[in-house]
Tab-separated table of N, CA, C and O in Angstrom:
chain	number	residue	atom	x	y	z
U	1280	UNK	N	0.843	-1.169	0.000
U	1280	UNK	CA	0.000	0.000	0.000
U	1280	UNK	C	0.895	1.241	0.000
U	1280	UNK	O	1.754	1.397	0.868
U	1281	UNK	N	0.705	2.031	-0.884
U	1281	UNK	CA	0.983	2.928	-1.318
U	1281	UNK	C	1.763	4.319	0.184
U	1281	UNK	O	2.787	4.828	0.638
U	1282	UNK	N	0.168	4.242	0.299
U	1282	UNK	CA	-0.102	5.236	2.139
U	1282	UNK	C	0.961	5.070	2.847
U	1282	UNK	O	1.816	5.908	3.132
U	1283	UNK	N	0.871	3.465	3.261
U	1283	UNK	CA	1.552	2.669	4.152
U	1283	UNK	C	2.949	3.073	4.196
U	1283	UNK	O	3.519	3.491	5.204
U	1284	UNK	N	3.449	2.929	3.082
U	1284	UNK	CA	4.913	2.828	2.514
U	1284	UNK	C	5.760	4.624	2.474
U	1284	UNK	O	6.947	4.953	2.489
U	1285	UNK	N	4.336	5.519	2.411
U	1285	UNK	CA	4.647	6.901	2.084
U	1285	UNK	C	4.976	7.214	3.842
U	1285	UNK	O	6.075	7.458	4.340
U	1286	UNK	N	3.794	7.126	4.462
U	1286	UNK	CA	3.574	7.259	5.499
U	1286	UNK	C	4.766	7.121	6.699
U	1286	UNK	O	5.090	7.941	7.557
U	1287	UNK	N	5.408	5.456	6.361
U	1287	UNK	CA	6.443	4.959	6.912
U	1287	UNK	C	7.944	5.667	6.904
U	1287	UNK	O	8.803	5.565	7.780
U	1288	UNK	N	7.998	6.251	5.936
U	1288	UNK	CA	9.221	6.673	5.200
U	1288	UNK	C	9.522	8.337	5.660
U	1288	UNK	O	10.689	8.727	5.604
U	1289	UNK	N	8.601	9.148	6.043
U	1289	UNK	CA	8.230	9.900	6.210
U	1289	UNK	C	8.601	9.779	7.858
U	1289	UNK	O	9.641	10.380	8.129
U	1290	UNK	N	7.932	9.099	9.040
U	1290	UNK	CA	8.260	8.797	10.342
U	1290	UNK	C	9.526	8.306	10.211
U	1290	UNK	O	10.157	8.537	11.243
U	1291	UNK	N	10.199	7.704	9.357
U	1291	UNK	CA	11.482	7.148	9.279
U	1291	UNK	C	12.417	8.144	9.061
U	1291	UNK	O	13.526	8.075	9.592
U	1292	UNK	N	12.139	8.951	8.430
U	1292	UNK	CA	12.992	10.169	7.831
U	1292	UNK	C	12.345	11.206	9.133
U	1292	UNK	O	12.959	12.262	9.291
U	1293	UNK	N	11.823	11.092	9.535
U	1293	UNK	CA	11.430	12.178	11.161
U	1293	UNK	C	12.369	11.702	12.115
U	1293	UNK	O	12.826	12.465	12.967
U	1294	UNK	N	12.704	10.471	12.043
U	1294	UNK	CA	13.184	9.781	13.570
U	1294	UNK	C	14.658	10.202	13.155
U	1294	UNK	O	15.278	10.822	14.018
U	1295	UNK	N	15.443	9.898	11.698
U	1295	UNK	CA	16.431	10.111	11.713
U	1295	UNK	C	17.574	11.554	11.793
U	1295	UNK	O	18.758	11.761	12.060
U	1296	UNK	N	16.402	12.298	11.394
U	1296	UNK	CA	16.651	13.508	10.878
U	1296	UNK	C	16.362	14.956	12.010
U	1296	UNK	O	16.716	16.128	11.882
U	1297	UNK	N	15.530	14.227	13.179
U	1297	UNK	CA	14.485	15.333	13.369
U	1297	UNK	C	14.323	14.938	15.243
U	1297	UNK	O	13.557	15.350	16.114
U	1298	UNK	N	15.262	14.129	15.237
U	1298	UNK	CA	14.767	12.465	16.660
U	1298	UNK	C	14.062	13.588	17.401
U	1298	UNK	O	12.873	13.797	17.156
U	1299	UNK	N	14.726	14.336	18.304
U	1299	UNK	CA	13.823	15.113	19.513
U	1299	UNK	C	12.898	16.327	19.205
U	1299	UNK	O	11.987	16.735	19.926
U	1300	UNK	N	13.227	16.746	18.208
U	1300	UNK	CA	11.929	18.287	17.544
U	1300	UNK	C	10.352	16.937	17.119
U	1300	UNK	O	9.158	17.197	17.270
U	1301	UNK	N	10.839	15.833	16.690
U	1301	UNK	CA	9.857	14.881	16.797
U	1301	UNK	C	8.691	14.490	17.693
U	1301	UNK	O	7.467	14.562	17.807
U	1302	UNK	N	9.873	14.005	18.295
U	1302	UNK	CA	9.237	13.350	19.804
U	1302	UNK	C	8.513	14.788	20.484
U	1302	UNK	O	7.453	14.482	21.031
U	1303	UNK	N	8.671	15.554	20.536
U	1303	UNK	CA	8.428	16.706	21.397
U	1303	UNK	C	6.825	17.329	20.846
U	1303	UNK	O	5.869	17.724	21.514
U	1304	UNK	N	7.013	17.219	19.365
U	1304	UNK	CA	5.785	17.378	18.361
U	1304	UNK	C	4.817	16.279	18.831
U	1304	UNK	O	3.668	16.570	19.164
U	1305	UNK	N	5.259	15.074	18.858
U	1305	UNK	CA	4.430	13.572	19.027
U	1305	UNK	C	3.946	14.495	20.390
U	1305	UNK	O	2.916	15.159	20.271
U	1306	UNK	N	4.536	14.522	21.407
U	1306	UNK	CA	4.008	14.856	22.861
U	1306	UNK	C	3.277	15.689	23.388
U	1306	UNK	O	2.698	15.611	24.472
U	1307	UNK	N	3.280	16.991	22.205
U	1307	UNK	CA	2.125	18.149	22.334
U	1307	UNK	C	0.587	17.357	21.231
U	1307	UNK	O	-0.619	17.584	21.334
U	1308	UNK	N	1.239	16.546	20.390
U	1308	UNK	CA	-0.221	16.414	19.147
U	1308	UNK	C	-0.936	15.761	20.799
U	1308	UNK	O	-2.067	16.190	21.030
U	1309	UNK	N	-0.408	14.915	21.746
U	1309	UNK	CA	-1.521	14.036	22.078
U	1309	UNK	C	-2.265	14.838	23.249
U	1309	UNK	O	-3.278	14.260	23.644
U	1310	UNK	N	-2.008	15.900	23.807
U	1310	UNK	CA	-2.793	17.008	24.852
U	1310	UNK	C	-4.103	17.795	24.244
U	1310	UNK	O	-5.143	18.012	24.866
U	1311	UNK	N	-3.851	18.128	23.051
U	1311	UNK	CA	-4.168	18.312	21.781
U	1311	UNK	C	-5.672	18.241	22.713
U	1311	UNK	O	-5.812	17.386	23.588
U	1312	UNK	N	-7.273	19.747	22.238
U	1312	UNK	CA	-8.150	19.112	22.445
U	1312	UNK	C	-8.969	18.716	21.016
U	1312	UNK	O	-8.620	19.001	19.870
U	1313	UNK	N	-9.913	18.127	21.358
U	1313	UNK	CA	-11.360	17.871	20.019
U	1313	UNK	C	-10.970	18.916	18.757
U	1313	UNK	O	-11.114	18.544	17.593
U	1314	UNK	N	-10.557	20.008	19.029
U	1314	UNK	CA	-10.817	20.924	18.130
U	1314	UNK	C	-9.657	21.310	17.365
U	1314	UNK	O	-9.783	22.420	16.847
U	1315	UNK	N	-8.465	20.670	17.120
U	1315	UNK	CA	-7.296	20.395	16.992
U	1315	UNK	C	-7.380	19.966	15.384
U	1315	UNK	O	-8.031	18.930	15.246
U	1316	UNK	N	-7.015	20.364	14.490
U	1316	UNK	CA	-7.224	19.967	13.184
U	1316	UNK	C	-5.985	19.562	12.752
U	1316	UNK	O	-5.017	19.631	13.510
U	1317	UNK	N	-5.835	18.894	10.935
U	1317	UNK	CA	-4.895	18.957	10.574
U	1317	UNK	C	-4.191	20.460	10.029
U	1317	UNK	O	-3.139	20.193	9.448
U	1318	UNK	N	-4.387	21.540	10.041
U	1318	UNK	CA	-4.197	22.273	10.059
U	1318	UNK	C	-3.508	23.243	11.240
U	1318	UNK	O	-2.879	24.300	11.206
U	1319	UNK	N	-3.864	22.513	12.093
U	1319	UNK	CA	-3.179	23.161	13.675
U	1319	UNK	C	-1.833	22.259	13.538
U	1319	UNK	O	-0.735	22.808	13.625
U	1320	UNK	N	-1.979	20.473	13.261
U	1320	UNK	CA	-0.783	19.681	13.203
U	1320	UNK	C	0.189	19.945	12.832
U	1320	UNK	O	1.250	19.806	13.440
U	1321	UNK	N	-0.035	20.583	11.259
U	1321	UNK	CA	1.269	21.605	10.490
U	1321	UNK	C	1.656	22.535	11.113
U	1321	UNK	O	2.833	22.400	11.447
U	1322	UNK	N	1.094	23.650	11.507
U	1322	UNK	CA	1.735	24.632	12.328
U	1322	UNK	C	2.373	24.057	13.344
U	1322	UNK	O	3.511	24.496	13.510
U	1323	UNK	N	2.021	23.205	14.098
U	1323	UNK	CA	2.639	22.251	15.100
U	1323	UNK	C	3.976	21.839	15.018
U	1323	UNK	O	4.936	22.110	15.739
U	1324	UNK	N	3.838	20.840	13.594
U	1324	UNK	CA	4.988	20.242	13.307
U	1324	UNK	C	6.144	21.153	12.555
U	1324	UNK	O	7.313	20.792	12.421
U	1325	UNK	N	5.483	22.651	11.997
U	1325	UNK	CA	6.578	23.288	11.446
U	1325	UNK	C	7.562	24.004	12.618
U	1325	UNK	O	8.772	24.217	12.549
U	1326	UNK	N	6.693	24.277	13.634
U	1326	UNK	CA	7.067	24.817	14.609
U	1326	UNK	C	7.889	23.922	15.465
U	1326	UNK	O	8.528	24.580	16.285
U	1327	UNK	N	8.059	22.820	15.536
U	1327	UNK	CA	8.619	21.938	16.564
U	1327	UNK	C	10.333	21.648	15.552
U	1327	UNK	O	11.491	21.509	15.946
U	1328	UNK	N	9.621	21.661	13.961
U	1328	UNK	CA	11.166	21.457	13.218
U	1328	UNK	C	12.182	22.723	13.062
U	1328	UNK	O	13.365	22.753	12.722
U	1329	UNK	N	11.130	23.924	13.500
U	1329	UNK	CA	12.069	24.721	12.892
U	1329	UNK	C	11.589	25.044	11.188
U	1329	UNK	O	12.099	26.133	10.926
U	1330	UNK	N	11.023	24.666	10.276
U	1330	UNK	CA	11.042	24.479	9.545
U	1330	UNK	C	9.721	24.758	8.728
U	1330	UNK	O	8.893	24.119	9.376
U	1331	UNK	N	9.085	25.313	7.736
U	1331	UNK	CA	8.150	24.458	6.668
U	1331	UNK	C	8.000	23.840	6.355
U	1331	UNK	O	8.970	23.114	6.573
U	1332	UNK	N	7.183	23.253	5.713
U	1332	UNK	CA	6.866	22.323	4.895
U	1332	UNK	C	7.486	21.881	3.648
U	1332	UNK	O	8.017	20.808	3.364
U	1333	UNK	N	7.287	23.025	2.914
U	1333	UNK	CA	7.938	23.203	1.899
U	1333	UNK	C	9.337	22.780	1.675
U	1333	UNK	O	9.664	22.398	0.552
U	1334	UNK	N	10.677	22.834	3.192
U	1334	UNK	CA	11.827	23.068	3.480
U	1334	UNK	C	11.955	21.432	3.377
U	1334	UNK	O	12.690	20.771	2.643
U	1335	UNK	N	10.926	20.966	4.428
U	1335	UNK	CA	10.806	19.849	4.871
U	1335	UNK	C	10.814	18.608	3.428
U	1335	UNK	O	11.532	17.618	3.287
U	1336	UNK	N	9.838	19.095	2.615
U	1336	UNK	CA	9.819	18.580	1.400
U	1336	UNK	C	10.860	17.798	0.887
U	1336	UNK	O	11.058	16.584	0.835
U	1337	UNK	N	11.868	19.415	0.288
U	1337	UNK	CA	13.123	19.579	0.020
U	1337	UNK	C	14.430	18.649	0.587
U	1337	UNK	O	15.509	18.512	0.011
U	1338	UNK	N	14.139	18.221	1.510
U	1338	UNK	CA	14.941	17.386	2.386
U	1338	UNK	C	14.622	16.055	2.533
U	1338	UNK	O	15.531	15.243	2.706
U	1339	UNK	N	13.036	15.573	2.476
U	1339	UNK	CA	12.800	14.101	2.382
U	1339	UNK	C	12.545	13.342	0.715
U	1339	UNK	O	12.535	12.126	0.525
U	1340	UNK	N	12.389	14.205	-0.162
U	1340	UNK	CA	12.605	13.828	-1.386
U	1340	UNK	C	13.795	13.107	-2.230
U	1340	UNK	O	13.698	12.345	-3.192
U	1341	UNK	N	15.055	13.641	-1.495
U	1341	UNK	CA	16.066	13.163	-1.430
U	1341	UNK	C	16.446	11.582	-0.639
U	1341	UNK	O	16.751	10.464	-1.054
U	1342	UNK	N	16.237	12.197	0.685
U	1342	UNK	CA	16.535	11.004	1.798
U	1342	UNK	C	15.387	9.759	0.783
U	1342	UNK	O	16.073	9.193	-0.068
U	1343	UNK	N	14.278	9.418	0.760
U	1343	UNK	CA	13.594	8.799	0.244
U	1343	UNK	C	14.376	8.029	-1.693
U	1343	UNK	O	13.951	7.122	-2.408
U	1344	UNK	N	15.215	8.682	-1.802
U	1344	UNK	CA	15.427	7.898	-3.420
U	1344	UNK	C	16.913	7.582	-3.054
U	1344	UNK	O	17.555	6.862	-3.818
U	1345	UNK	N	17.437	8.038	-2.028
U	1345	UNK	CA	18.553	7.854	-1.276
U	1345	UNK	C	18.061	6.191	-0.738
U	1345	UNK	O	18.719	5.276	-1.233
U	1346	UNK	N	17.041	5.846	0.156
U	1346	UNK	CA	16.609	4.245	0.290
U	1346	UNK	C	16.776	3.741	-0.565
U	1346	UNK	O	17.555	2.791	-0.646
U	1347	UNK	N	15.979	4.285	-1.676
U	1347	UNK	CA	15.162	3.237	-3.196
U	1347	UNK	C	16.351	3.011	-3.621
U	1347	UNK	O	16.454	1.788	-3.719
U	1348	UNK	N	17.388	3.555	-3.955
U	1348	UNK	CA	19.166	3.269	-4.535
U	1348	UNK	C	19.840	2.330	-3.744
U	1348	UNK	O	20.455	1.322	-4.093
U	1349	UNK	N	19.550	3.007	-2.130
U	1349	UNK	CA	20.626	1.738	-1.184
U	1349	UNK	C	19.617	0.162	-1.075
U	1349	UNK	O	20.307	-0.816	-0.787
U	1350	UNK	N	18.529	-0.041	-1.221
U	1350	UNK	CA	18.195	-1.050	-0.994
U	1350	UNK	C	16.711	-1.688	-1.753
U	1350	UNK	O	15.967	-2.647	-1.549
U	1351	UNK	N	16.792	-0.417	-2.843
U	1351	UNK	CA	15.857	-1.374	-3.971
U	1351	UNK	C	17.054	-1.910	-5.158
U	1351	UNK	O	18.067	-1.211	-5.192
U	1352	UNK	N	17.019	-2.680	-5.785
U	1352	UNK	CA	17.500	-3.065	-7.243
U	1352	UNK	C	16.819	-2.313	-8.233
U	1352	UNK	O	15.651	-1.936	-8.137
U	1353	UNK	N	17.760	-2.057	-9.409
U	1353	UNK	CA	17.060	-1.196	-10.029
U	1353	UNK	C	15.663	-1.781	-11.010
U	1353	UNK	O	14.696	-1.064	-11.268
U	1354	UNK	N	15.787	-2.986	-11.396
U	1354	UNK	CA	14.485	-3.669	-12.158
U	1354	UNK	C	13.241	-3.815	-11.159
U	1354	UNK	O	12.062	-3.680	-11.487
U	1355	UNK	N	13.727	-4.120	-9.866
U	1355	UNK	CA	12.395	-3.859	-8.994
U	1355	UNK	C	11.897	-2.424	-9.202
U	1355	UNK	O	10.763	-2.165	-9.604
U	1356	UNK	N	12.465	-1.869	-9.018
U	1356	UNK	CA	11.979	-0.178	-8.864
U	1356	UNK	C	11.593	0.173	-10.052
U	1356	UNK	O	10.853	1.150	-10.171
U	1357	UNK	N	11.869	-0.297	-10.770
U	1357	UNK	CA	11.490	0.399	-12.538
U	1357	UNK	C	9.947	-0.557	-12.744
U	1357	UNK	O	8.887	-0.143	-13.214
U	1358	UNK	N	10.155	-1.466	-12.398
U	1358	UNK	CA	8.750	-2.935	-12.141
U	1358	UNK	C	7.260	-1.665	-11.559
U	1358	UNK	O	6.181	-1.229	-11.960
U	1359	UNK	N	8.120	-1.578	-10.496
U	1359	UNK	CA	7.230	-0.911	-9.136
U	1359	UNK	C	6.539	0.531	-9.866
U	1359	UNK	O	5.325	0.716	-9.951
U	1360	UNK	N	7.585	1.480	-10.358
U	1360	UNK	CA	7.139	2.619	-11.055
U	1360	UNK	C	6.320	2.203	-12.119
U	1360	UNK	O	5.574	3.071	-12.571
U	1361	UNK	N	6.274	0.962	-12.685
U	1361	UNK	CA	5.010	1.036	-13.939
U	1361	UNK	C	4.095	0.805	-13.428
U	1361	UNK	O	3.111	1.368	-13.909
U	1362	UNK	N	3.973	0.370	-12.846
U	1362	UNK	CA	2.832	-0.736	-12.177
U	1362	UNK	C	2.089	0.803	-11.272
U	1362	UNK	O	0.860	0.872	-11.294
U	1363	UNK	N	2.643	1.611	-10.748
U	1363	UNK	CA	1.821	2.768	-9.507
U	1363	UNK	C	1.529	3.668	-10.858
U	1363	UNK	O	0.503	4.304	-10.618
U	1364	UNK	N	2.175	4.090	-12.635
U	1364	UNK	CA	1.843	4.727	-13.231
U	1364	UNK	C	0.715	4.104	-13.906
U	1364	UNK	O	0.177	4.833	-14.740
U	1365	UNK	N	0.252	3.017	-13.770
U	1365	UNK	CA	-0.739	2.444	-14.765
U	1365	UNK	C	-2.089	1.933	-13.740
U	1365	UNK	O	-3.170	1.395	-13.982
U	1366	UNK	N	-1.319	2.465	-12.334
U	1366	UNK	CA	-2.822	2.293	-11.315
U	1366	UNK	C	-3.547	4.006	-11.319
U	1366	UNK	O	-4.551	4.300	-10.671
U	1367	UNK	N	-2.868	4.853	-12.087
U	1367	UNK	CA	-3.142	6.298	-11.919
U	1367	UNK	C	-3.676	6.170	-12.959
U	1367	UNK	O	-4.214	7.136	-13.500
């Protein structure tokens, strides 16, 4: 799953990159009341990195094809890219 895999990579690239502006973000989302949106989360999480989104982007786009090189093969990955362009 697509989500799954985005999702993962993303907390993976938080833990490595980010370990305690993380954790500290994780520890305010959960005080958090009812009325707490994803929109409060971003300000949240830009605020805990230091950072935008946008910045943030810029930095896991890389780390992420940086994996797919160290530990995909390249015929898997070329397999994988047709197959997610022909589910779109």
């Amino acid at each position: 799953n697509l989500a799954y895999a985005e999702s993962w990579a993303l907390v993976y690239f938080l833990m490595q990159n980010y370990r305690d502006p993380f954790f500290h973000f994780l520890k305010e989302v959960r005080v958090q009341n009812e009325t707490f949106d994803s929109q409060g989360e971003l300000v949240l999480l830009e605020k805990h990195l230091g950072k935008d989104l946008k910045a943030i982007e810029g930095e896991f786009s890389p780390f992420v094809k940086d994996l797919i090189a160290r530990y995909t093969d390249d015929k898997t990955y070329q397999d994988y890219r047709l197959r997610l362009v022909q589910a779109v």
